[in-house]
């Protein structure tokens, strides 16, 4: 295995990250007239390291095989998080643990935070947080479309397309699809910011929230999150664009090519929309009869909170744990569902639940008709044995990782509810947990440093579909 291409690409990404650090730096200089030495210093350190890696490790022939691709995926997320944390340390004078947690939460679009006083915080830092989530969102889309199917991770081979081949012959076509996705992602972000601005947000608030909405990340410019704004129009703009962020971006590319029906013919999209509308309907009626809200208020609150949770955005509008034990339990389980593959959201993803349900149905038919032969298909494609193996292993390790993190957090002295919901929210990349400490009205600042590092690791593993990380710890990966 050659690691020179891996260091080469990591160096290139660090140079890009250093350039992006200049965005909040120049914003502070131009609009706030505040010294931004922290961002300039961080950019210098990052650019220097990236340039050294880029120049020293430049390979004669660039060709990534599966093992190099696994290593590159992990190295990029870890290295970028390590350097992107520098502005938080230098600007806010917080510990590197807190800075790394905030950065990992941003890049993985989890949305958990250790920061308070956002309403009065320097805008350069707020812009940097939003940029991290926006970049993490588009980065994961490209990875989910091009890399994970190629690596046959977690059943993602079902979504293998011409962009899922890293051979030299297919790279131009892969790059073409990635460019279209970036342009669509940028266009939706600008459109979202425009509607937020129409709803009464300032230009700065609109841009920041648009970036974190499309990325389904959930970082806000206020400690109150979306509850800071009192206009229901803003809430419904957020609902619509969170929903769009939870749809497969490859299908958006097909729509812009003129094949608009592909979006609505996709089995995963139909199931996701149907499940969401069903939740809105029944939970709104339940909340209407069990609270003082009008039906429109109940519908708005339910639609916002369920969409935010299922798409793993994590915006807070109200503390739904105050709705009772049923609502708290429901939202805890909704946090691991996720939306569609190829979107910016985390979680298990709808397609895995669909395939699981079909497998159960076929198993029941097989019991009734032992000699019959049933072909398992999904979205017009046959579900092969290797897809089933990768899907089952993903779900197994997803559950096992949540259980392990929960036990370790309890061992560190946290209560069971905080430990369990913290594990759920980190692995599923949701944001807020359940309870008084890390619930929708709290944050993660009071947790011990060891818990923050553990949750950061959970965020990374959840974002990279778990087995992408676990494979690095096997002997066979490093052999020969």
Short mmCIF file of C-alpha atoms in Angstrom, two decimals:
data_model
loop_
_atom_site.label_atom_id
_atom_site.label_comp_id
_atom_site.label_asym_id
_atom_site.label_seq_id
_atom_site.Cartn_x
_atom_site.Cartn_y
_atom_site.Cartn_z
CA UNK A 1 0.00 0.00 0.00
CA UNK A 2 1.38 3.40 -1.00
CA UNK A 3 0.60 6.23 1.43
CA UNK A 4 2.22 9.00 -0.64
CA UNK A 5 -1.03 9.77 -2.52
CA UNK A 6 -2.85 9.94 0.83
CA UNK A 7 -0.46 12.55 2.29
CA UNK A 8 -0.51 14.40 -1.03
CA UNK A 9 -4.31 14.79 -1.01
CA UNK A 10 -4.39 15.63 2.71
CA UNK A 11 -1.82 18.37 2.06
CA UNK A 12 -3.96 19.76 -0.75
CA UNK A 13 -7.03 19.81 1.48
CA UNK A 14 -5.10 21.60 4.24
CA UNK A 15 -4.12 24.34 1.78
CA UNK A 16 -7.79 24.73 0.81
CA UNK A 17 -8.74 24.83 4.51
CA UNK A 18 -6.16 27.59 5.11
CA UNK A 19 -7.66 29.66 2.30
CA UNK A 20 -11.14 29.22 3.81
CA UNK A 21 -9.85 30.46 7.17
CA UNK A 22 -9.25 33.79 5.47
CA UNK A 23 -12.99 34.23 4.85
CA UNK A 24 -13.90 34.96 8.52
CA UNK A 25 -10.57 36.79 8.90
CA UNK A 26 -11.36 39.30 6.16
CA UNK A 27 -14.98 39.49 7.29
CA UNK A 28 -13.87 40.64 10.72
CA UNK A 29 -11.48 43.16 9.24
CA UNK A 30 -13.96 44.51 6.72
CA UNK A 31 -17.24 44.55 8.63
CA UNK A 32 -16.30 44.55 12.30
CA UNK A 33 -12.92 46.29 12.16
CA UNK A 34 -11.59 43.75 14.66
CA UNK A 35 -8.13 42.22 14.56
CA UNK A 36 -8.33 38.66 13.24
CA UNK A 37 -4.79 37.54 14.04
CA UNK A 38 -6.11 34.20 15.30
CA UNK A 39 -7.48 33.31 11.88
CA UNK A 40 -4.40 34.57 10.05
CA UNK A 41 -2.09 32.63 12.37
CA UNK A 42 -4.21 29.49 12.04
CA UNK A 43 -4.23 29.88 8.26
CA UNK A 44 -0.43 30.25 8.23
CA UNK A 45 0.13 27.10 10.32
CA UNK A 46 -2.37 25.10 8.26
CA UNK A 47 -1.04 26.32 4.90
CA UNK A 48 2.57 25.64 5.91
CA UNK A 49 1.80 22.09 6.96
CA UNK A 50 -0.32 21.46 3.88
CA UNK A 51 2.30 22.85 1.50
CA UNK A 52 5.01 20.68 3.06
CA UNK A 53 2.90 17.53 2.66
CA UNK A 54 1.85 18.51 -0.86
CA UNK A 55 5.37 19.16 -2.12
CA UNK A 56 7.24 16.37 -0.35
CA UNK A 57 4.81 13.53 -1.04
CA UNK A 58 3.78 14.33 -4.62
CA UNK A 59 3.45 10.90 -6.29
CA UNK A 60 4.70 10.10 -9.78
CA UNK A 61 1.48 8.27 -10.58
CA UNK A 62 -1.82 8.99 -8.80
CA UNK A 63 -3.91 5.86 -8.40
CA UNK A 64 -6.04 5.10 -5.35
CA UNK A 65 -6.89 1.50 -4.55
CA UNK A 66 -9.53 0.54 -1.96
CA UNK A 67 -7.09 0.42 0.97
CA UNK A 68 -5.67 3.86 0.12
CA UNK A 69 -9.22 5.20 -0.25
CA UNK A 70 -10.16 3.95 3.22
CA UNK A 71 -7.05 5.53 4.71
CA UNK A 72 -7.57 8.80 2.82
CA UNK A 73 -11.18 9.14 3.96
CA UNK A 74 -10.24 8.78 7.62
CA UNK A 75 -7.09 10.90 7.34
CA UNK A 76 -8.92 13.80 5.70
CA UNK A 77 -11.67 14.01 8.33
CA UNK A 78 -9.24 13.71 11.26
CA UNK A 79 -6.57 16.06 9.91
CA UNK A 80 -8.98 18.76 8.81
CA UNK A 81 -10.72 18.64 12.21
CA UNK A 82 -7.37 18.90 14.01
CA UNK A 83 -6.32 22.05 12.13
CA UNK A 84 -9.78 23.62 11.84
CA UNK A 85 -9.90 23.68 15.66
CA UNK A 86 -7.03 26.18 15.86
CA UNK A 87 -9.16 29.35 15.38
CA UNK A 88 -11.40 28.33 18.28
CA UNK A 89 -8.38 27.91 20.57
CA UNK A 90 -6.67 31.15 19.55
CA UNK A 91 -9.76 33.35 19.22
CA UNK A 92 -11.82 32.13 22.20
CA UNK A 93 -8.99 30.93 24.47
CA UNK A 94 -10.72 27.62 25.07
CA UNK A 95 -9.03 24.26 25.59
CA UNK A 96 -8.06 22.20 22.57
CA UNK A 97 -10.48 19.50 23.75
CA UNK A 98 -13.43 21.90 23.49
CA UNK A 99 -12.14 23.29 20.21
CA UNK A 100 -11.72 19.84 18.67
CA UNK A 101 -15.18 18.77 19.88
CA UNK A 102 -16.76 21.88 18.35
CA UNK A 103 -14.88 21.34 15.09
CA UNK A 104 -15.63 17.64 14.81
CA UNK A 105 -19.27 18.38 15.55
CA UNK A 106 -19.21 21.00 12.80
CA UNK A 107 -17.43 19.02 10.08
CA UNK A 108 -19.53 15.90 10.72
CA UNK A 109 -22.65 18.19 10.70
CA UNK A 110 -23.63 16.85 14.13
CA UNK A 111 -24.44 20.22 15.68
CA UNK A 112 -23.55 19.48 19.31
CA UNK A 113 -21.84 22.47 20.87
CA UNK A 114 -19.79 23.44 23.92
CA UNK A 115 -20.06 27.20 23.28
CA UNK A 116 -22.38 29.64 25.01
CA UNK A 117 -22.96 33.35 24.54
CA UNK A 118 -23.39 33.00 20.77
CA UNK A 119 -25.56 36.12 20.58
CA UNK A 120 -22.63 38.33 21.62
CA UNK A 121 -19.80 36.25 20.16
CA UNK A 122 -17.50 37.67 17.47
CA UNK A 123 -19.07 37.07 14.10
CA UNK A 124 -15.91 35.65 12.61
CA UNK A 125 -16.20 32.60 14.87
CA UNK A 126 -19.91 32.21 14.11
CA UNK A 127 -19.13 32.34 10.39
CA UNK A 128 -16.35 29.78 10.81
CA UNK A 129 -18.71 27.36 12.59
CA UNK A 130 -21.25 27.67 9.78
CA UNK A 131 -18.59 27.25 7.10
CA UNK A 132 -17.36 24.04 8.76
CA UNK A 133 -20.83 22.55 8.67
CA UNK A 134 -21.48 23.70 5.10
CA UNK A 135 -18.21 22.15 3.93
CA UNK A 136 -18.82 18.98 5.94
CA UNK A 137 -22.23 18.62 4.29
CA UNK A 138 -20.98 18.86 0.71
CA UNK A 139 -17.95 16.73 1.61
CA UNK A 140 -20.16 13.92 2.86
CA UNK A 141 -22.42 14.10 -0.21
CA UNK A 142 -19.44 13.60 -2.51
CA UNK A 143 -18.16 10.79 -0.27
CA UNK A 144 -21.57 9.07 -0.14
CA UNK A 145 -21.98 9.30 -3.90
CA UNK A 146 -18.44 8.53 -5.08
CA UNK A 147 -16.44 6.86 -2.33
CA UNK A 148 -18.67 4.70 -0.11
CA UNK A 149 -20.28 2.70 -2.95
CA UNK A 150 -16.80 2.12 -4.36
CA UNK A 151 -15.67 0.82 -0.95
CA UNK A 152 -18.84 -1.31 -0.61
CA UNK A 153 -19.61 0.18 2.81
CA UNK A 154 -22.87 -0.44 4.67
CA UNK A 155 -24.96 -1.47 1.67
CA UNK A 156 -24.05 1.72 -0.21
CA UNK A 157 -23.25 -0.34 -3.30
CA UNK A 158 -26.96 -0.15 -4.11
CA UNK A 159 -26.33 3.46 -5.05
CA UNK A 160 -23.27 2.79 -7.16
CA UNK A 161 -23.24 4.94 -10.28
CA UNK A 162 -20.73 6.14 -12.82
CA UNK A 163 -19.34 8.40 -10.08
CA UNK A 164 -18.49 5.43 -7.87
CA UNK A 165 -15.46 4.32 -9.85
CA UNK A 166 -12.07 5.76 -8.88
CA UNK A 167 -10.20 4.40 -11.89
CA UNK A 168 -8.43 6.94 -14.09
CA UNK A 169 -10.92 6.32 -16.89
CA UNK A 170 -13.91 7.29 -14.73
CA UNK A 171 -12.36 10.23 -12.86
CA UNK A 172 -13.47 12.92 -15.37
CA UNK A 173 -17.06 11.66 -15.23
CA UNK A 174 -16.91 11.50 -11.43
CA UNK A 175 -15.58 15.06 -11.31
CA UNK A 176 -18.39 16.23 -13.59
CA UNK A 177 -21.09 14.86 -11.28
CA UNK A 178 -19.33 16.31 -8.22
CA UNK A 179 -19.26 19.76 -9.87
CA UNK A 180 -22.98 19.61 -10.61
CA UNK A 181 -23.71 18.61 -7.02
CA UNK A 182 -21.61 21.52 -5.72
CA UNK A 183 -23.46 24.01 -7.93
CA UNK A 184 -26.85 22.66 -6.85
CA UNK A 185 -25.77 22.72 -3.20
CA UNK A 186 -24.58 26.33 -3.57
CA UNK A 187 -27.76 27.35 -5.40
CA UNK A 188 -30.02 25.85 -2.74
CA UNK A 189 -27.97 27.58 -0.01
CA UNK A 190 -28.34 30.99 -1.71
CA UNK A 191 -32.08 30.42 -2.21
CA UNK A 192 -32.50 29.42 1.44
CA UNK A 193 -30.60 32.53 2.60
CA UNK A 194 -32.85 34.72 0.43
CA UNK A 195 -36.03 33.32 1.99
CA UNK A 196 -34.58 33.60 5.49
CA UNK A 197 -33.82 37.25 4.75
CA UNK A 198 -37.41 37.77 3.56
CA UNK A 199 -38.57 36.28 6.86
CA UNK A 200 -36.78 38.95 8.89
CA UNK A 201 -33.29 37.58 9.50
CA UNK A 202 -30.36 39.93 9.03
CA UNK A 203 -28.09 39.20 6.08
CA UNK A 204 -25.49 37.63 8.38
CA UNK A 205 -28.06 35.46 10.17
CA UNK A 206 -29.62 34.38 6.86
CA UNK A 207 -26.30 33.30 5.32
CA UNK A 208 -25.18 31.41 8.41
CA UNK A 209 -28.46 29.60 8.92
CA UNK A 210 -28.76 28.78 5.23
CA UNK A 211 -25.37 27.07 5.32
CA UNK A 212 -26.21 25.02 8.39
CA UNK A 213 -29.73 24.20 7.17
CA UNK A 214 -28.65 22.71 3.82
CA UNK A 215 -25.83 20.88 5.59
CA UNK A 216 -28.41 19.56 8.09
CA UNK A 217 -25.93 20.62 10.76
CA UNK A 218 -27.92 22.85 13.11
CA UNK A 219 -25.37 25.45 14.25
CA UNK A 220 -27.05 28.78 14.94
CA UNK A 221 -25.94 32.33 15.68
CA UNK A 222 -27.99 32.36 18.89
CA UNK A 223 -28.02 30.28 22.05
CA UNK A 224 -31.79 29.95 21.53
CA UNK A 225 -31.24 28.41 18.10
CA UNK A 226 -34.32 28.90 15.87
CA UNK A 227 -36.43 29.93 18.88
CA UNK A 228 -34.57 33.27 18.64
CA UNK A 229 -36.82 34.10 15.68
CA UNK A 230 -40.55 34.50 16.22
CA UNK A 231 -41.73 34.38 12.60
CA UNK A 232 -43.41 31.06 11.61
CA UNK A 233 -42.43 31.82 8.00
CA UNK A 234 -38.78 31.26 9.00
CA UNK A 235 -39.69 27.94 10.61
CA UNK A 236 -41.36 26.66 7.43
CA UNK A 237 -38.44 27.84 5.28
CA UNK A 238 -36.19 25.80 7.58
CA UNK A 239 -38.52 22.79 7.33
CA UNK A 240 -38.52 22.86 3.51
CA UNK A 241 -34.76 23.25 3.14
CA UNK A 242 -33.97 20.70 5.87
CA UNK A 243 -36.16 18.31 3.92
CA UNK A 244 -34.31 19.15 0.69
CA UNK A 245 -31.00 18.60 2.48
CA UNK A 246 -32.24 15.13 3.42
CA UNK A 247 -32.87 14.08 -0.21
CA UNK A 248 -30.32 12.41 -2.52
CA UNK A 249 -28.39 15.12 -4.37
CA UNK A 250 -27.68 12.84 -7.31
CA UNK A 251 -31.42 12.91 -8.03
CA UNK A 252 -31.28 16.72 -8.05
CA UNK A 253 -28.65 16.41 -10.77
CA UNK A 254 -31.02 14.19 -12.76
CA UNK A 255 -33.84 16.70 -12.25
CA UNK A 256 -31.73 19.54 -13.64
CA UNK A 257 -30.91 17.31 -16.61
CA UNK A 258 -34.64 17.18 -17.36
CA UNK A 259 -35.59 13.94 -15.61
CA UNK A 260 -37.78 15.43 -12.88
CA UNK A 261 -39.73 12.20 -12.40
CA UNK A 262 -36.66 10.38 -11.07
CA UNK A 263 -36.93 12.23 -7.75
CA UNK A 264 -40.50 11.09 -7.13
CA UNK A 265 -40.05 7.60 -8.54
CA UNK A 266 -37.23 6.78 -6.13
CA UNK A 267 -38.38 4.27 -3.52
CA UNK A 268 -36.24 5.82 -0.81
CA UNK A 269 -37.57 9.34 -1.38
CA UNK A 270 -41.19 8.20 -1.41
CA UNK A 271 -40.73 6.28 1.85
CA UNK A 272 -38.98 9.22 3.50
CA UNK A 273 -41.67 11.75 2.53
CA UNK A 274 -44.50 9.38 3.46
CA UNK A 275 -42.97 8.62 6.87
CA UNK A 276 -42.43 12.32 7.57
CA UNK A 277 -45.99 13.33 6.59
CA UNK A 278 -47.39 10.49 8.68
CA UNK A 279 -45.44 11.75 11.70
CA UNK A 280 -46.58 15.32 11.13
CA UNK A 281 -50.24 14.28 10.96
CA UNK A 282 -50.53 11.96 13.95
CA UNK A 283 -48.12 13.77 16.28
CA UNK A 284 -49.77 17.14 15.56
CA UNK A 285 -53.16 15.72 16.50
CA UNK A 286 -51.68 14.18 19.65
CA UNK A 287 -50.00 17.45 20.66
CA UNK A 288 -53.12 19.48 19.89
CA UNK A 289 -55.23 17.39 22.28
CA UNK A 290 -52.52 17.22 24.97
CA UNK A 291 -51.38 20.86 25.11
CA UNK A 292 -52.54 24.46 24.94
CA UNK A 293 -51.37 24.93 21.33
CA UNK A 294 -53.73 25.62 18.43
CA UNK A 295 -53.62 23.03 15.66
CA UNK A 296 -51.52 25.31 13.41
CA UNK A 297 -49.03 25.92 16.24
CA UNK A 298 -48.90 22.20 17.00
CA UNK A 299 -48.37 21.37 13.32
CA UNK A 300 -45.56 23.94 13.02
CA UNK A 301 -43.78 22.70 16.15
CA UNK A 302 -44.17 19.04 15.21
CA UNK A 303 -43.14 19.55 11.58
CA UNK A 304 -40.08 21.57 12.58
CA UNK A 305 -38.88 19.28 15.36
CA UNK A 306 -39.50 15.97 13.59
CA UNK A 307 -37.88 17.19 10.36
CA UNK A 308 -34.93 18.60 12.31
CA UNK A 309 -34.49 15.29 14.14
CA UNK A 310 -34.98 12.86 11.25
CA UNK A 311 -32.71 14.83 8.92
CA UNK A 312 -30.25 14.99 11.87
CA UNK A 313 -30.13 18.79 11.64
CA UNK A 314 -30.61 19.36 15.35
CA UNK A 315 -32.11 22.86 15.33
CA UNK A 316 -33.97 23.61 18.55
CA UNK A 317 -37.30 25.44 18.44
CA UNK A 318 -38.80 24.17 21.67
CA UNK A 319 -37.81 21.62 24.28
CA UNK A 320 -39.95 18.70 23.11
CA UNK A 321 -38.92 16.66 26.17
CA UNK A 322 -41.45 18.80 28.08
CA UNK A 323 -44.24 17.26 25.98
CA UNK A 324 -44.04 14.12 28.09
CA UNK A 325 -42.32 10.77 28.20
CA UNK A 326 -43.89 9.57 24.94
CA UNK A 327 -42.47 12.51 22.96
CA UNK A 328 -39.02 12.20 24.56
CA UNK A 329 -38.83 8.47 23.74
CA UNK A 330 -40.13 9.04 20.20
CA UNK A 331 -37.60 11.75 19.39
CA UNK A 332 -34.79 9.67 20.84
CA UNK A 333 -35.56 6.84 18.42
CA UNK A 334 -36.21 9.23 15.52
CA UNK A 335 -32.69 10.59 15.99
CA UNK A 336 -31.15 7.41 14.57
CA UNK A 337 -33.49 7.03 11.58
CA UNK A 338 -31.85 9.55 9.25
CA UNK A 339 -33.22 10.46 5.84
CA UNK A 340 -31.91 9.43 2.41
CA UNK A 341 -28.59 8.07 1.24
CA UNK A 342 -26.58 10.61 -0.74
CA UNK A 343 -27.90 13.49 1.37
CA UNK A 344 -26.21 15.59 4.05
CA UNK A 345 -27.97 13.79 6.92
CA UNK A 346 -26.60 11.13 9.25
CA UNK A 347 -28.34 8.23 10.95
CA UNK A 348 -29.06 4.74 9.69
CA UNK A 349 -30.85 6.02 6.53
CA UNK A 350 -34.30 5.10 5.23
CA UNK A 351 -33.12 2.58 2.64
CA UNK A 352 -31.72 0.25 5.31
CA UNK A 353 -35.08 0.15 7.10
CA UNK A 354 -36.80 -0.56 3.77
CA UNK A 355 -34.46 -3.43 2.95
CA UNK A 356 -34.79 -4.79 6.48
CA UNK A 357 -38.58 -4.77 6.15
CA UNK A 358 -38.37 -6.56 2.77
CA UNK A 359 -36.00 -9.16 4.19
CA UNK A 360 -38.47 -9.81 7.01
CA UNK A 361 -41.33 -10.15 4.53
CA UNK A 362 -39.40 -12.62 2.37
CA UNK A 363 -38.36 -14.58 5.46
CA UNK A 364 -42.02 -14.93 6.49
CA UNK A 365 -42.97 -16.04 2.98
CA UNK A 366 -40.11 -18.54 3.00
CA UNK A 367 -41.45 -20.06 6.23
CA UNK A 368 -44.84 -20.55 4.61
CA UNK A 369 -43.40 -21.80 1.30
CA UNK A 370 -40.04 -23.50 2.06
CA UNK A 371 -39.48 -24.65 -1.53
CA UNK A 372 -40.20 -21.29 -3.15
CA UNK A 373 -37.45 -19.03 -4.47
CA UNK A 374 -37.85 -15.31 -3.81
CA UNK A 375 -35.69 -12.64 -5.47
CA UNK A 376 -34.90 -9.66 -3.27
CA UNK A 377 -34.90 -6.33 -5.10
CA UNK A 378 -34.76 -2.68 -4.10
CA UNK A 379 -35.42 0.27 -6.39
CA UNK A 380 -35.26 -2.07 -9.38
CA UNK A 381 -31.89 -3.56 -8.36
CA UNK A 382 -31.22 -7.03 -7.03
CA UNK A 383 -30.01 -7.18 -3.44
CA UNK A 384 -26.95 -9.40 -3.62
CA UNK A 385 -25.40 -11.30 -0.73
CA UNK A 386 -22.47 -8.89 -0.34
CA UNK A 387 -24.91 -5.97 -0.06
CA UNK A 388 -26.85 -7.82 2.63
CA UNK A 389 -23.66 -8.67 4.52
CA UNK A 390 -22.44 -5.07 4.50
CA UNK A 391 -25.86 -3.76 5.49
CA UNK A 392 -26.28 -6.20 8.36
CA UNK A 393 -22.74 -5.56 9.61
CA UNK A 394 -23.35 -1.80 9.52
CA UNK A 395 -26.57 -2.06 11.56
CA UNK A 396 -24.89 -4.43 14.02
CA UNK A 397 -21.88 -2.18 14.60
CA UNK A 398 -24.12 0.92 14.71
CA UNK A 399 -26.08 -0.60 17.59
CA UNK A 400 -22.97 -1.99 19.26
CA UNK A 401 -21.19 1.37 19.06
CA UNK A 402 -24.12 3.16 20.71
CA UNK A 403 -24.17 0.56 23.50
CA UNK A 404 -20.40 0.80 24.01
CA UNK A 405 -20.36 4.62 24.14
CA UNK A 406 -23.31 4.58 26.54
CA UNK A 407 -21.50 2.21 28.91
CA UNK A 408 -18.27 4.21 28.76
CA UNK A 409 -20.09 7.50 29.43
CA UNK A 410 -21.82 5.92 32.43
CA UNK A 411 -18.39 4.71 33.58
CA UNK A 412 -17.19 8.34 33.41
CA UNK A 413 -19.91 9.36 35.86
CA UNK A 414 -22.70 10.61 33.60
CA UNK A 415 -26.30 9.60 34.28
CA UNK A 416 -27.95 6.97 32.09
CA UNK A 417 -30.24 9.32 30.10
CA UNK A 418 -27.38 11.69 29.29
CA UNK A 419 -25.11 8.77 28.39
CA UNK A 420 -27.66 7.01 26.18
CA UNK A 421 -28.87 10.12 24.35
CA UNK A 422 -25.30 11.37 24.01
CA UNK A 423 -24.33 8.10 22.34
CA UNK A 424 -27.40 8.27 20.06
CA UNK A 425 -26.79 11.86 19.04
CA UNK A 426 -23.05 11.46 18.37
CA UNK A 427 -23.22 8.26 16.30
CA UNK A 428 -26.30 9.44 14.39
CA UNK A 429 -24.83 12.98 14.00
CA UNK A 430 -27.98 14.65 15.32
CA UNK A 431 -26.90 17.37 17.78
CA UNK A 432 -28.97 17.75 20.95
CA UNK A 433 -29.67 14.81 23.20
CA UNK A 434 -32.28 14.22 25.90
CA UNK A 435 -32.30 15.49 29.47
CA UNK A 436 -31.38 18.66 31.34
CA UNK A 437 -27.66 18.59 30.47
CA UNK A 438 -27.42 17.94 26.73
CA UNK A 439 -31.10 18.29 25.79
CA UNK A 440 -32.46 20.85 23.29
CA UNK A 441 -32.13 23.57 25.94
CA UNK A 442 -28.61 22.60 27.08
CA UNK A 443 -25.18 21.92 25.60
CA UNK A 444 -22.10 19.70 26.06
CA UNK A 445 -19.79 22.17 27.84
CA UNK A 446 -20.22 20.63 31.32
CA UNK A 447 -19.18 17.12 30.23
CA UNK A 448 -15.70 15.91 31.26
CA UNK A 449 -12.96 16.12 28.62
CA UNK A 450 -12.77 12.34 28.31
CA UNK A 451 -16.48 12.25 27.43
CA UNK A 452 -15.98 14.92 24.75
CA UNK A 453 -13.16 12.94 23.11
CA UNK A 454 -15.28 9.79 23.23
CA UNK A 455 -18.26 11.57 21.65
CA UNK A 456 -15.99 13.12 19.02
CA UNK A 457 -14.84 9.64 18.06
CA UNK A 458 -18.50 8.55 17.90
CA UNK A 459 -19.30 11.47 15.58
CA UNK A 460 -16.48 10.53 13.22
CA UNK A 461 -17.42 6.85 13.12
CA UNK A 462 -21.09 7.66 12.56
CA UNK A 463 -20.29 10.09 9.75
CA UNK A 464 -17.96 7.67 7.97
CA UNK A 465 -20.46 4.79 8.18
CA UNK A 466 -18.54 3.02 11.02
CA UNK A 467 -16.95 0.18 9.04
CA UNK A 468 -14.88 2.73 7.10
CA UNK A 469 -13.11 3.47 10.39
CA UNK A 470 -13.14 -0.04 11.87
CA UNK A 471 -11.35 -1.55 8.88
CA UNK A 472 -8.21 0.40 9.82
CA UNK A 473 -7.95 -1.64 13.02
CA UNK A 474 -7.79 -5.01 11.30
CA UNK A 475 -4.59 -6.93 10.55
CA UNK A 476 -5.67 -7.75 7.01
CA UNK A 477 -5.88 -4.05 6.12
CA UNK A 478 -2.17 -3.49 6.80
CA UNK A 479 -0.92 -6.82 5.40
CA UNK A 480 1.05 -7.08 2.15
#
